Tab-separated table of C-alpha atoms in Angstrom:
chain	number	residue	atom	x	y	z
A	1	MET	CA	184.626	117.538	27.557
A	2	LYS	CA	185.604	116.775	30.983
A	3	ILE	CA	185.560	118.895	33.889
A	4	LYS	CA	186.594	117.518	37.179
A	5	PHE	CA	185.204	119.406	40.377
A	6	TYR	CA	186.586	119.541	43.738
A	7	TYR	CA	183.622	120.937	45.980
A	8	VAL	CA	184.277	122.064	49.339
A	9	ARG	CA	182.389	122.761	52.360
A	10	HIS	CA	183.121	126.164	54.232
A	11	GLY	CA	184.893	125.797	57.450
A	12	GLN	CA	183.270	126.135	60.682
A	13	THR	CA	181.490	129.045	61.825
A	14	ILE	CA	180.257	130.422	65.292
A	15	PHE	CA	176.372	129.554	64.027
A	16	ASN	CA	177.834	125.778	63.668
A	17	THR	CA	178.687	125.534	66.947
A	18	LEU	CA	175.885	126.804	68.112
A	19	GLY	CA	173.289	124.856	66.218
A	20	ARG	CA	172.115	127.417	64.239
A	21	LEU	CA	170.102	127.311	60.794
A	22	GLN	CA	173.035	129.525	58.226
A	23	GLY	CA	171.414	130.117	54.565
A	24	MET	CA	171.793	133.133	53.652
A	25	CYS	CA	172.561	134.929	56.886
A	26	ASP	CA	176.432	134.737	57.529
A	27	SER	CA	178.547	134.023	60.617
A	28	PRO	CA	182.073	134.627	61.059
A	29	LEU	CA	184.806	130.961	60.875
A	30	THR	CA	186.094	129.944	63.681
A	31	THR	CA	189.644	129.499	64.678
A	32	LYS	CA	189.074	125.817	64.080
A	33	GLY	CA	187.287	126.722	60.190
A	34	ILE	CA	190.105	128.731	59.683
A	35	GLU	CA	192.909	125.704	60.661
A	36	ASP	CA	190.526	123.605	59.073
A	37	ALA	CA	190.416	125.802	55.705
A	38	GLN	CA	194.154	125.650	55.717
A	39	GLU	CA	194.455	121.918	56.126
A	40	VAL	CA	192.476	121.851	53.159
A	41	ALA	CA	194.576	124.140	51.371
A	42	SER	CA	197.694	122.057	52.055
A	43	VAL	CA	196.150	118.694	50.983
A	44	LEU	CA	195.456	119.800	47.801
A	45	ARG	CA	198.811	122.106	47.460
A	46	ASN	CA	199.542	119.660	44.361
A	47	ILE	CA	196.407	120.127	43.026
A	48	ALA	CA	196.936	122.835	40.209
A	49	PHE	CA	193.018	123.995	39.641
A	50	ASP	CA	192.679	125.931	36.677
A	51	ALA	CA	189.680	128.207	37.962
A	52	VAL	CA	188.078	129.051	41.673
A	53	TYR	CA	184.748	129.987	42.288
A	54	ALA	CA	182.981	130.342	45.298
A	55	SER	CA	179.812	131.247	46.687
A	56	THR	CA	179.499	135.465	48.169
A	57	SER	CA	179.033	134.272	51.470
A	58	GLU	CA	181.749	135.377	53.439
A	59	ARG	CA	182.487	132.023	55.382
A	60	ALA	CA	182.976	130.609	51.920
A	61	TRP	CA	184.730	132.895	49.853
A	62	LYS	CA	186.929	133.482	53.191
A	63	THR	CA	187.242	129.666	52.863
A	64	ALA	CA	188.623	129.688	49.563
A	65	ASN	CA	191.105	132.620	49.987
A	66	ILE	CA	192.871	130.274	52.455
A	67	ILE	CA	192.355	127.451	50.200
A	68	CYS	CA	194.035	129.402	47.263
A	69	ALA	CA	197.104	130.208	49.452
A	70	TYR	CA	199.361	127.599	47.215
A	71	GLN	CA	197.027	128.220	43.942
A	72	LYS	CA	197.613	130.802	41.112
A	73	GLN	CA	194.189	131.297	41.104
A	74	SER	CA	192.013	133.613	42.906
A	75	PRO	CA	188.201	132.749	43.861
A	76	ILE	CA	185.085	134.201	41.532
A	77	LEU	CA	182.881	134.958	43.614
A	78	MET	CA	179.212	134.000	42.698
A	79	LYS	CA	175.632	134.779	44.014
A	80	GLU	CA	173.818	131.966	42.441
A	81	LEU	CA	176.490	129.228	44.779
A	82	ARG	CA	174.815	130.720	47.837
A	83	GLU	CA	172.956	128.744	50.651
A	84	PHE	CA	169.702	127.750	50.351
A	85	ASP	CA	167.470	130.731	51.366
A	86	PHE	CA	165.931	128.902	54.663
A	87	GLY	CA	163.734	132.093	55.010
A	88	ASN	CA	162.587	133.475	58.906
A	89	LEU	CA	164.348	129.993	59.972
A	90	ASP	CA	167.796	131.779	59.115
A	91	GLY	CA	169.676	131.992	62.174
A	92	GLN	CA	166.824	129.979	64.524
A	93	LYS	CA	168.123	127.209	66.399
A	94	ILE	CA	167.750	123.687	64.220
A	95	ASP	CA	166.917	121.699	67.607
A	96	GLU	CA	163.924	123.593	67.827
A	97	PHE	CA	162.538	123.396	64.249
A	98	GLN	CA	164.151	119.526	63.894
A	99	ASP	CA	160.795	118.481	62.125
A	100	ALA	CA	160.578	121.729	59.941
A	101	VAL	CA	164.452	121.533	58.839
A	102	TRP	CA	164.898	117.891	58.442
A	103	GLY	CA	161.398	116.484	57.558
A	104	GLU	CA	162.625	112.936	55.860
A	105	GLY	CA	166.138	113.664	54.918
A	106	MET	CA	167.002	117.195	53.724
A	107	ARG	CA	164.345	119.441	53.439
A	108	GLU	CA	164.943	121.541	50.176
A	109	ASP	CA	161.690	123.529	49.993
A	110	TRP	CA	161.528	126.760	52.285
A	111	SER	CA	158.687	128.459	51.080
A	112	ALA	CA	156.240	127.389	53.889
A	113	PHE	CA	159.163	130.274	55.893
A	114	ASP	CA	158.921	132.271	53.280
A	115	GLY	CA	162.570	131.059	51.686
A	116	GLU	CA	163.618	129.414	48.883
A	117	THR	CA	161.632	126.598	46.920
A	118	MET	CA	163.465	123.633	45.392
A	119	GLU	CA	162.274	124.914	41.786
A	120	ILE	CA	164.398	128.620	42.369
A	121	PHE	CA	166.932	127.101	44.002
A	122	ALA	CA	167.814	124.194	41.546
A	123	LYS	CA	167.873	127.159	38.758
A	124	ARG	CA	170.512	129.038	40.120
A	125	SER	CA	172.253	125.767	40.804
A	126	ARG	CA	172.211	125.172	37.510
A	127	HIS	CA	173.062	128.142	36.235
A	128	ALA	CA	176.054	128.343	38.640
A	129	PHE	CA	177.209	125.033	36.734
A	130	GLU	CA	176.162	126.662	33.341
A	131	THR	CA	178.136	129.378	33.806
A	132	MET	CA	181.227	127.194	35.107
A	133	PHE	CA	181.052	125.244	31.953
A	134	SER	CA	181.187	128.372	29.481
A	135	GLN	CA	184.222	129.508	31.185
A	136	CYS	CA	186.757	126.260	31.454
A	137	LYS	CA	188.191	124.348	28.793
A	138	ASP	CA	188.923	120.387	28.176
A	139	GLY	CA	190.479	118.543	31.253
A	140	ASP	CA	190.360	121.415	33.981
A	141	ASN	CA	190.404	120.982	37.632
A	142	VAL	CA	187.503	123.630	39.354
A	143	LEU	CA	187.545	124.255	42.823
A	144	VAL	CA	184.183	125.049	44.294
A	145	VAL	CA	184.048	126.309	47.785
A	146	SER	CA	180.002	126.336	48.915
A	147	HIS	CA	177.805	124.951	51.641
A	148	GLY	CA	176.277	121.710	52.958
A	149	SER	CA	172.678	121.914	51.896
A	150	TYR	CA	173.939	122.727	48.387
A	151	ILE	CA	175.820	119.896	47.873
A	152	MET	CA	173.232	117.466	49.151
A	153	HIS	CA	170.929	119.183	46.976
A	154	LEU	CA	173.412	118.709	43.826
A	155	MET	CA	173.995	114.656	45.171
A	156	ARG	CA	170.888	114.240	45.294
A	157	THR	CA	169.763	115.737	41.521
A	158	LEU	CA	173.280	115.826	39.144
A	159	LEU	CA	174.744	112.524	40.994
A	160	HIS	CA	171.797	110.545	41.595
A	161	PHE	CA	172.605	109.789	45.337
A	162	ASP	CA	169.838	107.765	47.254
A	163	GLN	CA	169.554	110.513	49.943
A	164	ALA	CA	168.296	108.602	52.761
A	165	ALA	CA	170.880	105.819	52.118
A	166	TYR	CA	173.587	108.360	52.357
A	167	ILE	CA	172.222	109.769	55.196
A	168	ARG	CA	171.698	106.259	57.245
A	169	LYS	CA	175.652	105.538	56.286
A	170	ARG	CA	176.943	108.702	57.509
A	171	GLU	CA	174.953	108.567	60.652
A	172	SER	CA	176.141	104.766	61.485
A	173	GLU	CA	179.910	105.568	60.952
A	174	GLY	CA	179.132	108.495	63.726
A	175	LYS	CA	180.440	111.087	60.644
A	176	ALA	CA	178.616	114.815	59.635
A	177	TRP	CA	176.581	114.526	56.343
A	178	ILE	CA	179.020	117.074	54.907
A	179	PRO	CA	181.434	117.840	57.342
A	180	ASN	CA	182.956	121.372	57.520
A	181	CYS	CA	185.637	121.961	54.981
A	182	GLY	CA	184.664	118.151	54.000
A	183	ILE	CA	186.182	117.500	50.138
A	184	CYS	CA	183.811	116.359	47.448
A	185	VAL	CA	184.835	115.367	44.196
A	186	PHE	CA	182.668	114.565	40.897
A	187	SER	CA	182.876	115.160	37.252
A	188	TYR	CA	181.695	116.049	34.154
A	189	GLU	CA	181.758	114.154	30.611
A	190	ASP	CA	179.978	115.272	27.832
A	191	GLY	CA	176.446	115.318	29.797
A	192	LYS	CA	177.012	112.774	32.279
A	193	TRP	CA	177.708	113.756	36.279
A	194	GLN	CA	179.552	111.076	37.987
A	195	MET	CA	180.390	111.061	41.479
A	196	GLU	CA	183.964	110.324	42.000
A	197	GLU	CA	184.291	110.678	45.779
A	198	GLU	CA	181.959	110.855	48.589
A	199	PRO	CA	182.590	113.750	51.149
A	200	VAL	CA	185.453	113.070	53.155
A	201	THR	CA	187.877	115.469	55.707
A	202	ALA	CA	191.490	116.705	54.341
A	203	GLN	CA	192.867	113.721	56.553
A	204	GLU	CA	190.985	111.178	55.206
A	205	TYR	CA	191.904	112.491	51.951
A	206	ARG	CA	195.101	112.754	52.538
A	207	ASN	CA	195.398	109.151	53.498
A	208	LEU	CA	193.657	107.885	50.266
A	209	HIS	CA	195.471	109.812	47.693
A	210	PHE	CA	199.005	110.985	49.328
A	211	PRO	CA	200.135	107.532	51.513
A	212	LYS	CA	203.540	108.640	52.290
A	213	THR	CA	206.264	107.191	54.467
A	214	LEU	CA	208.591	109.791	55.639
A	215	HIS	CA	211.741	109.750	57.681
A	216	TYR	CA	212.715	112.715	60.123
A	217	TYR	CA	215.829	113.252	62.041
A	218	LEU	CA	215.042	116.333	64.534
A	219	VAL	CA	218.635	117.824	66.088
A	220	ARG	CA	219.079	120.212	68.848
A	221	HIS	CA	221.307	123.188	67.986
A	222	GLY	CA	224.568	122.865	69.898
A	223	GLU	CA	225.647	124.723	73.019
A	224	THR	CA	225.313	128.369	72.935
A	225	GLN	CA	226.524	131.249	75.661
A	226	PHE	CA	223.161	131.634	77.457
A	227	ASN	CA	223.567	127.811	77.878
A	228	THR	CA	226.686	127.930	79.709
A	229	THR	CA	225.365	130.940	81.907
A	230	HIS	CA	222.094	128.953	83.015
A	231	ARG	CA	219.744	131.909	81.213
A	232	LEU	CA	216.516	131.285	79.462
A	233	GLN	CA	217.211	131.223	75.884
A	234	GLY	CA	213.724	130.633	74.068
A	235	GLN	CA	213.138	133.573	71.256
A	236	CYS	CA	216.018	135.339	72.417
A	237	ASP	CA	219.629	134.340	71.001
A	238	SER	CA	223.144	133.711	72.001
A	239	PRO	CA	225.871	132.486	69.580
A	240	LEU	CA	227.289	128.977	69.654
A	241	THR	CA	230.140	128.374	71.930
A	242	LYS	CA	233.586	126.231	70.309
A	243	THR	CA	232.420	123.256	72.206
A	244	GLY	CA	228.898	123.875	70.982
A	245	LYS	CA	230.418	123.456	67.400
A	246	GLN	CA	232.246	120.502	67.876
A	247	GLN	CA	228.938	118.863	69.367
A	248	VAL	CA	227.472	119.746	66.148
A	249	MET	CA	230.546	118.183	64.095
A	250	GLN	CA	230.241	115.185	66.005
A	251	ALA	CA	226.296	114.838	65.234
A	252	SER	CA	227.628	115.515	61.586
A	253	LEU	CA	230.080	112.451	61.858
A	254	LYS	CA	226.686	110.164	62.821
A	255	LEU	CA	224.464	111.295	60.012
A	256	LYS	CA	227.432	111.132	57.740
A	257	ASP	CA	225.732	108.158	55.895
A	258	VAL	CA	221.840	109.278	56.183
A	259	HIS	CA	220.833	111.031	52.476
A	260	PHE	CA	218.597	113.975	53.413
A	261	ASP	CA	216.140	115.281	51.038
A	262	ALA	CA	215.400	118.213	53.202
A	263	CYS	CA	215.972	120.336	55.751
A	264	TYR	CA	214.120	123.031	57.545
A	265	THR	CA	215.669	125.132	60.554
A	266	SER	CA	214.736	127.356	63.019
A	267	THR	CA	215.338	131.360	62.043
A	268	SER	CA	217.234	131.533	65.330
A	269	GLU	CA	220.658	132.004	64.273
A	270	ARG	CA	221.593	129.247	66.841
A	271	ALA	CA	219.842	126.632	65.050
A	272	ARG	CA	220.668	127.920	61.178
A	273	ASP	CA	224.348	127.743	62.507
A	274	THR	CA	223.889	124.342	63.561
A	275	ALA	CA	222.365	123.510	60.305
A	276	ASP	CA	224.944	125.105	58.124
A	277	ILE	CA	227.631	122.899	59.985
A	278	LEU	CA	225.496	119.677	59.706
A	279	LEU	CA	224.933	120.181	55.802
A	280	GLN	CA	228.616	120.768	55.259
A	281	GLN	CA	230.063	118.929	52.211
A	282	ARG	CA	226.205	118.336	50.713
A	283	ASN	CA	224.401	119.974	48.177
A	284	LEU	CA	221.412	121.172	50.298
A	285	GLN	CA	220.622	124.371	51.435
A	286	PRO	CA	218.175	124.501	54.612
A	287	ILE	CA	214.616	126.460	54.981
A	288	TRP	CA	214.286	128.500	57.548
A	289	ASP	CA	211.102	128.269	59.365
A	290	GLU	CA	209.637	130.348	62.180
A	291	ARG	CA	207.858	127.463	63.266
A	292	LEU	CA	210.534	125.516	64.543
A	293	LYS	CA	211.768	128.592	66.791
A	294	GLU	CA	212.128	127.649	70.751
A	295	VAL	CA	209.304	128.564	73.164
A	296	ASN	CA	208.804	132.304	73.552
A	297	PHE	CA	209.336	132.813	77.379
A	298	GLY	CA	207.956	136.301	77.372
A	299	THR	CA	209.820	138.437	80.272
A	300	LEU	CA	211.767	135.556	81.618
A	301	GLU	CA	213.850	135.745	78.236
A	302	GLY	CA	217.135	135.986	79.216
A	303	SER	CA	217.173	135.542	83.125
A	304	ASN	CA	218.871	132.987	85.053
A	305	TYR	CA	216.488	129.867	85.595
A	306	LEU	CA	218.695	128.599	88.880
A	307	GLU	CA	216.805	131.865	90.328
A	308	ASN	CA	213.136	132.248	91.837
A	309	PHE	CA	214.054	128.169	90.819
A	310	GLU	CA	210.390	126.816	92.206
A	311	GLU	CA	208.424	129.353	90.009
A	312	GLN	CA	210.511	128.715	87.372
A	313	ASN	CA	210.351	124.848	87.521
A	314	GLN	CA	206.424	125.076	87.651
A	315	ARG	CA	206.604	127.121	84.536
A	316	PHE	CA	209.235	124.673	82.664
A	317	TYR	CA	206.638	121.641	83.571
A	318	ALA	CA	203.530	123.117	82.744
A	319	MET	CA	204.802	125.175	79.526
A	320	HIS	CA	203.380	128.302	80.872
A	321	TYR	CA	204.412	131.735	79.766
A	322	LYS	CA	201.669	133.718	78.055
A	323	ASP	CA	200.421	135.730	81.355
A	324	ILE	CA	204.037	137.528	80.935
A	325	GLY	CA	204.037	137.875	76.925
A	326	GLY	CA	205.410	134.347	76.003
A	327	GLU	CA	203.699	131.224	74.774
A	328	ASP	CA	202.222	128.425	76.366
A	329	ALA	CA	202.206	124.664	75.531
A	330	GLU	CA	198.838	124.848	73.143
A	331	ASP	CA	200.788	127.883	71.045
A	332	VAL	CA	203.548	125.575	70.135
A	333	LYS	CA	201.896	122.264	69.743
A	334	LYS	CA	200.250	124.412	67.152
A	335	ARG	CA	203.269	125.746	65.601
A	336	ILE	CA	204.234	121.858	65.837
A	337	ARG	CA	201.137	120.914	64.042
A	338	THR	CA	201.298	123.256	61.119
A	339	PHE	CA	204.905	122.680	60.557
A	340	LEU	CA	204.820	119.063	60.142
A	341	ARG	CA	201.209	119.112	57.904
A	342	ASP	CA	203.121	121.584	55.820
A	343	ALA	CA	206.531	119.294	55.670
A	344	SER	CA	204.900	116.316	55.158
A	345	ASP	CA	202.286	117.426	52.387
A	346	GLU	CA	205.325	118.858	50.397
A	347	ALA	CA	207.681	115.941	50.565
A	348	LYS	CA	207.735	112.617	48.512
A	349	ASP	CA	207.543	109.608	49.416
A	350	GLY	CA	210.277	108.027	51.078
A	351	ASP	CA	211.813	111.273	51.897
A	352	THR	CA	213.858	111.830	54.437
A	353	ILE	CA	214.424	115.014	56.497
A	354	LEU	CA	216.121	117.309	58.485
A	355	LEU	CA	214.710	119.426	61.035
A	356	VAL	CA	217.039	121.857	63.171
A	357	SER	CA	215.512	123.160	66.556
A	358	HIS	CA	215.329	123.820	70.382
A	359	ALA	CA	215.323	121.327	73.549
A	360	ASN	CA	211.729	122.628	74.339
A	361	PHE	CA	210.159	122.577	71.077
A	362	TYR	CA	211.675	118.930	70.900
A	363	THR	CA	210.023	117.729	74.492
A	364	LEU	CA	206.631	119.380	72.951
A	365	VAL	CA	206.904	117.184	69.745
A	366	LEU	CA	206.959	113.852	72.041
A	367	GLU	CA	204.343	115.535	73.918
A	368	GLU	CA	202.063	116.280	70.800
A	369	LEU	CA	203.105	113.355	68.542
A	370	PHE	CA	204.020	110.515	71.173
A	371	GLY	CA	201.473	111.553	74.120
A	372	ILE	CA	205.379	111.487	76.219
A	373	SER	CA	204.866	113.898	79.278
A	374	ARG	CA	207.392	116.498	79.986
A	375	GLU	CA	207.286	116.132	83.313
A	376	HIS	CA	207.579	112.059	82.788
A	377	LEU	CA	210.281	113.102	80.294
A	378	PHE	CA	212.579	114.515	82.508
A	379	GLN	CA	211.589	112.716	85.599
A	380	GLU	CA	212.502	109.240	83.708
A	381	SER	CA	216.078	110.618	82.292
A	382	ARG	CA	217.384	112.154	85.539
A	383	ALA	CA	216.527	108.648	87.269
A	384	LYS	CA	218.731	106.964	84.580
A	385	GLY	CA	221.366	109.635	84.643
A	386	ILE	CA	220.902	111.331	81.357
A	387	ASN	CA	220.171	114.556	79.802
A	388	PRO	CA	217.026	114.064	77.718
A	389	THR	CA	217.583	117.057	75.335
A	390	PRO	CA	221.302	117.266	74.644
A	391	ASN	CA	223.072	119.911	72.831
A	392	ALA	CA	223.233	118.381	69.261
A	393	GLY	CA	221.120	115.523	70.431
A	394	ILE	CA	219.637	113.410	67.473
A	395	CYS	CA	215.981	112.286	67.559
A	396	LYS	CA	214.324	110.189	64.743
A	397	PHE	CA	210.956	109.445	64.299
A	398	ASP	CA	208.450	108.433	60.755
A	399	TYR	CA	205.587	109.392	59.500
A	400	ASP	CA	203.948	106.528	58.177
A	401	LYS	CA	200.375	106.922	56.053
A	402	GLY	CA	199.210	109.329	58.793
A	403	LYS	CA	200.943	107.729	61.861
A	404	TRP	CA	203.664	108.700	63.617
A	405	ASN	CA	206.017	106.299	65.250
A	406	LEU	CA	209.095	107.174	67.936
A	407	LEU	CA	212.071	105.780	66.981
A	408	GLU	CA	215.084	107.097	68.837
A	409	THR	CA	215.245	109.678	71.376
A	410	MET	CA	217.770	112.583	72.213
A	411	ASN	CA	219.155	110.788	74.447
A	412	GLY	CA	220.174	107.219	72.453
A	413	GLU	CA	216.964	105.332	73.263
A	414	LYS	CA	213.618	104.641	72.100
A	415	TYR	CA	211.568	106.043	74.614
A	416	VAL	CA	208.419	103.410	75.954
């Protein structure tokens, strides 16, 4: 019988950021910990797990719940998958007990601090995997979400890793021994354990297993009523004008020879209507996604941006509206990162994908992926006498095995 195990360490916690020892004690996932778990969920979406097991510590089972977003399985919680019991060192600052914690390599006997001995820990870890065996069948893929010292123990005892050599290698590469949300793959077959992949981050796993080249076309919606009256139009909406529809038809003609495998559009009606025009004569249904919406301008939504021009200009370049109930640049960039991650993980190698969105969303894509500042973009474009974000403008960029390449901006020029 062969069972393949995907072992994931829990996401980053508050104690991880504070450098505190965290065994049987617990602390909440940080925002980064949650985001990293979502990254693992996305990259493992196409692996069908037959069973999911998680430590009963909240940091682990919450990580498991997030990873299961694309799975049919829910985590089975097991106390035997909890981290080492570090005794009275639990919660202490690691650097204050450096020698006691690490010793030679990774310490595995904590009885001197009223914690677990290696024998006790080994017994419960064996029982955990024996329980999994009894519940699995030949060929199953099993996800296990647990802890860092736990997998180090398994690597040494089950997989016969030279722990000291492994640690030296990781440190020479500037990498954590077991990164938070790191993915480790090993298998059991007819009484033998085998390491298939040392712990890697989700992005490293993606690059190793799903190297893709994808082609993206990002189109801004056509002219709207608010565009003609100079009103800020972020998450509020106004209909396409007759001119706007004509602009989109012209964009459609430019794209007539491009085959699209998928289309995603902002949920704003001006973008949905633009997508519908672009997809006329195509057997393709747009997927609505709120992450493609325009920047939220807060209480300035609907205002005339020519009024209070100086304040508007400062906010516009800084993309700062959170203090008035809207979004800042980083809020939108987070939407961009998560959307493109999911769209890219969902796509097949070689796919061409159409995106329909908005002007400021587009400029933040340029800033996030290609390091082009909004202020520099507008200054350069105005110096050339061109509009950097024309209605129904088309931007082209590629995703090539983890790297983003800009091919053409909306004004028809490659931006250097």
